[in-house]
Amino acid sequence: QVHLVESGGGLMQPGDSLRLSCAASGLSFSRFTVAWFRQAPGKEREFVAAMFRSYGRAYYADSVKDRFTISKDNAKNTVFLQMNSLTPEDAAIYYCAADSTLILSSLRSAAAYDYWGQGTQVTVSS
C-alpha cells in the first residue's frame, strides 16, 4: 500500500524560507514522477513544481520559479520543496503527488497523478 506523508508546514512571515518534505512508503521515488501542488481556500489545486521520472529535470510554475526548488533523495525515498522569499500568496495546503506513467505533457495536471499525500498547511502572514 502506498503512502505519501508530507511534513514541514507552518506559520511563516513574508520573506521567510521553509522546506517541505514528502516521505513515501510502498513505492520508490526513483521510478516515479514526483510533484508538489497547492490549494488555497476557494481556489483550485494548482501545480507548483515537479521532477520528471525519466531524467530528473525539474519544472516549476511561473509564480514560484526562482524561489522554490524541488529535490529528491532516492536513498531516503523523500522529496523536498525548498521555498524561499515566501509571500502571502504562497499560503495554501501543499500536497505531494507521484505517478509512474504520466507523460511529460501531463506533468502540470493534478488529474495525471495516482498517488497523493494528505497535505501540509503553509500559512504566510505578518
Coordinates of N, CA and C in Angstrom, one line a residue:
Q1 N 0.8 -1.2 0.0 CA 0.0 0.0 0.0 C 0.9 1.2 0.0
V2 N 0.5 2.2 -0.8 CA 1.3 3.4 -1.0 C 0.9 4.5 0.0
H3 N 1.8 5.1 0.6 CA 1.6 6.2 1.5 C 2.6 7.3 1.2
L4 N 2.0 8.5 1.0 CA 2.9 9.7 0.9 C 2.5 10.6 2.1
V5 N 3.5 11.0 2.8 CA 3.3 11.8 4.0 C 4.1 13.1 4.0
E6 N 3.4 14.2 3.9 CA 4.1 15.5 3.9 C 4.3 16.0 5.3
S7 N 5.3 16.8 5.4 CA 5.6 17.5 6.7 C 6.4 18.8 6.5
G8 N 6.5 19.6 7.5 CA 7.3 20.8 7.4 C 6.5 22.1 7.3
G9 N 5.2 22.0 7.2 CA 4.4 23.2 7.0 C 4.4 24.0 8.3
G10 N 3.9 25.2 8.3 CA 3.9 26.1 9.5 C 3.4 27.5 9.2
L11 N 3.5 28.3 10.2 CA 3.2 29.7 10.1 C 4.4 30.5 9.9
M12 N 4.5 31.2 8.8 CA 5.7 31.9 8.4 C 5.3 33.4 8.2
Q13 N 6.4 34.2 8.1 CA 6.3 35.6 7.8 C 6.7 35.8 6.3
P14 N 6.2 36.9 5.7 CA 6.7 37.2 4.4 C 8.2 37.3 4.3
G15 N 8.8 36.7 3.3 CA 10.3 36.7 3.2 C 11.0 35.5 3.8
D16 N 10.3 34.8 4.6 CA 10.8 33.6 5.3 C 11.1 32.5 4.3
S17 N 11.9 31.5 4.7 CA 12.1 30.3 4.0 C 11.6 29.1 4.7
L18 N 11.2 28.0 4.0 CA 10.6 26.8 4.6 C 10.9 25.7 3.7
R19 N 11.1 24.5 4.3 CA 11.4 23.3 3.5 C 10.3 22.3 3.8
L20 N 9.6 21.8 2.8 CA 8.6 20.8 3.0 C 9.2 19.4 2.6
S21 N 8.8 18.4 3.3 CA 9.3 17.0 2.9 C 8.1 16.1 2.6
C22 N 8.3 15.2 1.8 CA 7.3 14.1 1.5 C 8.0 12.8 1.5
A23 N 7.7 12.0 2.5 CA 8.2 10.7 2.6 C 7.3 9.6 2.0
A24 N 7.8 8.7 1.3 CA 7.0 7.7 0.6 C 7.3 6.3 1.2
S25 N 6.2 5.5 1.2 CA 6.3 4.1 1.5 C 5.4 3.3 0.5
G26 N 5.9 2.2 0.1 CA 5.1 1.4 -0.8 C 5.4 1.7 -2.3
L27 N 6.3 2.6 -2.5 CA 6.8 2.9 -3.9 C 8.2 3.5 -3.8
S28 N 8.8 3.5 -4.9 CA 10.2 4.0 -5.0 C 10.2 5.3 -5.8
F29 N 10.5 6.4 -5.2 CA 10.5 7.7 -5.9 C 11.5 7.7 -7.1
S30 N 12.5 6.8 -7.1 CA 13.4 6.8 -8.1 C 12.8 6.4 -9.5
R31 N 11.6 5.8 -9.5 CA 11.0 5.4 -10.7 C 9.7 6.2 -10.9
F32 N 9.5 7.2 -10.2 CA 8.2 8.0 -10.3 C 8.5 9.5 -10.6
T33 N 7.6 10.0 -11.3 CA 7.5 11.5 -11.4 C 6.9 12.0 -10.1
V34 N 7.5 13.0 -9.5 CA 7.0 13.5 -8.2 C 6.7 15.0 -8.4
A35 N 5.8 15.4 -7.6 CA 5.3 16.8 -7.8 C 4.8 17.4 -6.5
W36 N 4.7 18.7 -6.5 CA 4.1 19.4 -5.4 C 3.0 20.3 -6.0
F37 N 1.8 20.2 -5.4 CA 0.7 21.0 -5.8 C 0.3 21.8 -4.5
R38 N -0.5 22.8 -4.7 CA -1.1 23.5 -3.6 C -2.5 24.0 -3.8
Q39 N -3.2 24.2 -2.7 CA -4.6 24.6 -2.9 C -4.9 25.6 -1.8
A40 N -5.3 26.8 -2.1 CA -5.7 27.8 -1.2 C -7.2 27.8 -1.1
P41 N -7.7 28.3 0.0 CA -9.2 28.3 0.2 C -9.9 28.9 -0.9
G42 N -10.9 28.2 -1.4 CA -11.7 28.8 -2.5 C -11.1 28.7 -3.9
K43 N -9.9 28.1 -4.0 CA -9.2 28.0 -5.3 C -9.0 26.6 -5.6
E44 N -8.8 26.4 -6.9 CA -8.5 25.0 -7.4 C -7.0 24.6 -7.0
R45 N -6.8 23.3 -7.0 CA -5.5 22.9 -6.7 C -4.6 23.2 -7.9
E46 N -3.4 23.8 -7.6 CA -2.6 24.3 -8.7 C -1.2 23.6 -8.6
F47 N -0.6 23.5 -9.8 CA 0.8 22.9 -9.9 C 1.8 23.9 -9.3
V48 N 2.8 23.3 -8.6 CA 3.8 24.1 -8.1 C 5.2 23.7 -8.7
A49 N 5.5 22.5 -8.6 CA 6.8 22.0 -9.1 C 6.8 20.5 -9.3
A50 N 7.6 20.0 -10.2 CA 7.7 18.6 -10.4 C 9.1 18.2 -10.9
M51 N 9.4 16.9 -10.7 CA 10.6 16.3 -11.2 C 10.2 15.1 -12.0
F52 N 10.5 15.2 -13.3 CA 10.1 14.1 -14.2 C 10.9 12.9 -14.0
R53 N 10.3 11.7 -14.0 CA 11.0 10.4 -13.6 C 12.1 10.1 -14.5
S54 N 12.0 10.4 -15.8 CA 13.0 9.8 -16.8 C 14.4 10.4 -16.7
Y55 N 14.5 11.7 -16.4 CA 15.8 12.2 -16.3 C 16.0 13.2 -15.2
G56 N 14.9 13.3 -14.4 CA 15.1 14.1 -13.2 C 15.1 15.6 -13.3
R57 N 14.7 16.1 -14.5 CA 14.6 17.5 -14.7 C 13.4 18.1 -14.0
A58 N 13.6 19.3 -13.4 CA 12.6 20.0 -12.6 C 11.8 21.0 -13.4
Y59 N 10.6 21.1 -13.1 CA 9.7 22.1 -13.8 C 9.0 22.8 -12.7
Y60 N 8.7 24.1 -13.0 CA 8.1 25.0 -12.0 C 7.0 25.8 -12.5
A61 N 6.0 26.2 -11.7 CA 5.0 27.2 -12.0 C 5.7 28.5 -12.1
D62 N 5.3 29.4 -13.0 CA 5.9 30.7 -13.1 C 5.9 31.5 -11.8
S63 N 4.9 31.3 -11.0 CA 4.7 32.0 -9.8 C 5.8 31.7 -8.7
V64 N 6.4 30.5 -8.9 CA 7.4 30.1 -7.9 C 8.8 29.9 -8.4
K65 N 8.9 30.0 -9.7 CA 10.2 29.9 -10.4 C 11.2 30.9 -9.8
D66 N 12.4 30.4 -9.5 CA 13.5 31.2 -8.9 C 13.3 31.4 -7.4
R67 N 12.2 30.9 -6.8 CA 12.1 31.0 -5.4 C 12.0 29.6 -4.7
F68 N 11.4 28.7 -5.5 CA 11.2 27.3 -4.9 C 12.1 26.3 -5.7
T69 N 12.5 25.3 -5.0 CA 13.4 24.3 -5.5 C 12.8 22.9 -5.1
I70 N 12.6 22.0 -6.1 CA 12.2 20.7 -5.8 C 13.5 19.8 -5.9
S71 N 13.6 18.9 -4.9 CA 14.7 17.9 -5.0 C 14.2 16.6 -4.4
K72 N 15.1 15.6 -4.6 CA 14.7 14.2 -4.3 C 15.9 13.5 -3.7
D73 N 15.7 12.8 -2.7 CA 16.7 11.9 -2.1 C 16.2 10.5 -2.3
N74 N 16.7 9.8 -3.3 CA 16.2 8.4 -3.6 C 16.5 7.5 -2.5
A75 N 17.7 7.7 -1.8 CA 18.1 6.7 -0.7 C 17.1 6.8 0.4
K76 N 16.6 8.0 0.7 CA 15.6 8.2 1.8 C 14.2 8.1 1.3
N77 N 14.0 8.0 0.0 CA 12.7 7.9 -0.6 C 11.8 9.1 -0.2
T78 N 12.5 10.3 -0.3 CA 11.8 11.5 0.2 C 12.0 12.6 -0.9
V79 N 11.0 13.4 -1.0 CA 11.0 14.6 -1.9 C 10.9 15.8 -1.1
F80 N 11.6 16.9 -1.5 CA 11.6 18.1 -0.7 C 11.2 19.3 -1.6
L81 N 10.6 20.3 -1.0 CA 10.3 21.5 -1.7 C 10.9 22.7 -0.8
Q82 N 12.0 23.2 -1.3 CA 12.6 24.4 -0.6 C 11.9 25.6 -1.1
M83 N 11.3 26.4 -0.2 CA 10.6 27.6 -0.5 C 11.2 28.8 0.1
N84 N 11.7 29.7 -0.7 CA 12.3 30.9 -0.3 C 11.5 32.2 -0.6
S85 N 11.7 33.2 0.1 CA 11.1 34.5 -0.2 C 9.5 34.3 -0.2
L86 N 9.0 33.7 0.8 CA 7.6 33.4 0.9 C 6.8 34.7 0.9
T87 N 5.6 34.6 0.2 CA 4.7 35.8 0.2 C 3.3 35.2 0.7
P88 N 2.4 36.1 1.0 CA 1.1 35.7 1.4 C 0.4 34.9 0.4
E89 N 0.7 35.1 -0.9 CA 0.1 34.4 -2.0 C 0.6 32.9 -2.0
D90 N 1.6 32.6 -1.3 CA 2.1 31.2 -1.2 C 1.3 30.4 -0.2
A91 N 0.5 31.0 0.6 CA -0.2 30.3 1.7 C -1.2 29.3 1.1
A92 N -1.2 28.1 1.5 CA -2.0 27.1 0.9 C -1.8 25.8 1.7
I93 N -2.6 24.8 1.3 CA -2.2 23.4 1.7 C -1.4 22.9 0.6
Y94 N -0.2 22.3 0.9 CA 0.7 21.8 -0.1 C 0.6 20.3 -0.1
Y95 N 0.5 19.7 -1.3 CA 0.3 18.3 -1.4 C 1.5 17.7 -2.3
C96 N 1.9 16.6 -1.9 CA 2.9 15.8 -2.6 C 2.1 14.8 -3.5
A97 N 2.6 14.6 -4.7 CA 1.9 13.6 -5.6 C 3.0 12.9 -6.4
A98 N 2.6 11.7 -6.8 CA 3.5 10.8 -7.5 C 2.8 10.0 -8.6
D99 N 3.5 9.7 -9.6 CA 2.9 8.8 -10.7 C 4.0 8.2 -11.4
S100 N 3.8 7.0 -11.9 CA 4.9 6.2 -12.6 C 4.7 6.2 -14.1
T101 N 3.6 6.7 -14.6 CA 3.3 6.5 -16.1 C 3.0 7.8 -16.8
L102 N 2.8 8.9 -16.1 CA 2.3 10.1 -16.8 C 3.4 10.5 -17.8
I103 N 2.8 11.2 -18.9 CA 3.7 11.7 -19.9 C 4.0 13.2 -19.6
L104 N 5.1 13.6 -20.2 CA 5.6 15.0 -19.9 C 4.6 16.1 -20.1
S105 N 3.7 15.9 -21.1 CA 2.7 17.0 -21.3 C 1.7 17.0 -20.2
S106 N 1.6 16.0 -19.4 CA 0.6 16.0 -18.3 C 1.2 16.4 -17.0
L107 N 2.4 16.7 -17.0 CA 3.2 17.0 -15.7 C 2.5 17.9 -14.8
R108 N 1.8 19.0 -15.4 CA 1.2 20.0 -14.5 C -0.2 19.8 -14.2
S109 N -0.7 18.6 -14.6 CA -2.1 18.3 -14.3 C -2.3 17.4 -13.1
A110 N -3.1 17.9 -12.2 CA -3.3 17.1 -11.0 C -4.0 15.8 -11.3
A111 N -4.8 15.8 -12.3 CA -5.5 14.5 -12.7 C -4.6 13.4 -13.1
A112 N -3.4 13.8 -13.5 CA -2.5 12.8 -14.0 C -1.8 11.9 -13.0
Y113 N -1.9 12.4 -11.7 CA -1.2 11.7 -10.6 C -2.1 10.7 -9.9
D114 N -1.5 9.5 -9.6 CA -2.3 8.5 -9.0 C -2.2 8.6 -7.5
Y115 N -1.1 9.0 -6.9 CA -0.8 8.9 -5.5 C -0.7 10.3 -4.9
W116 N -1.3 10.5 -3.8 CA -1.3 11.8 -3.1 C -1.1 11.7 -1.6
G117 N -0.5 12.7 -1.1 CA -0.4 12.8 0.4 C -1.6 13.5 0.9
Q118 N -1.6 13.7 2.2 CA -2.7 14.3 2.9 C -2.6 15.8 3.0
G119 N -1.4 16.3 2.7 CA -1.2 17.8 2.7 C -0.6 18.3 3.9
T120 N 0.1 19.4 3.8 CA 0.6 20.2 4.9 C 0.3 21.6 4.8
Q121 N -0.1 22.3 5.8 CA -0.6 23.7 5.7 C 0.6 24.6 5.8
V122 N 0.6 25.6 4.9 CA 1.6 26.7 4.9 C 0.8 28.0 5.0
T123 N 1.1 28.7 6.1 CA 0.5 30.0 6.3 C 1.5 31.1 6.3
V124 N 1.3 32.1 5.5 CA 2.3 33.2 5.4 C 1.5 34.5 5.8
S125 N 1.9 35.1 6.9 CA 1.2 36.2 7.4 C 2.2 37.1 8.3
S126 N 2.0 38.4 8.2 CA 2.8 39.3 9.0 C 2.0 39.6 10.3

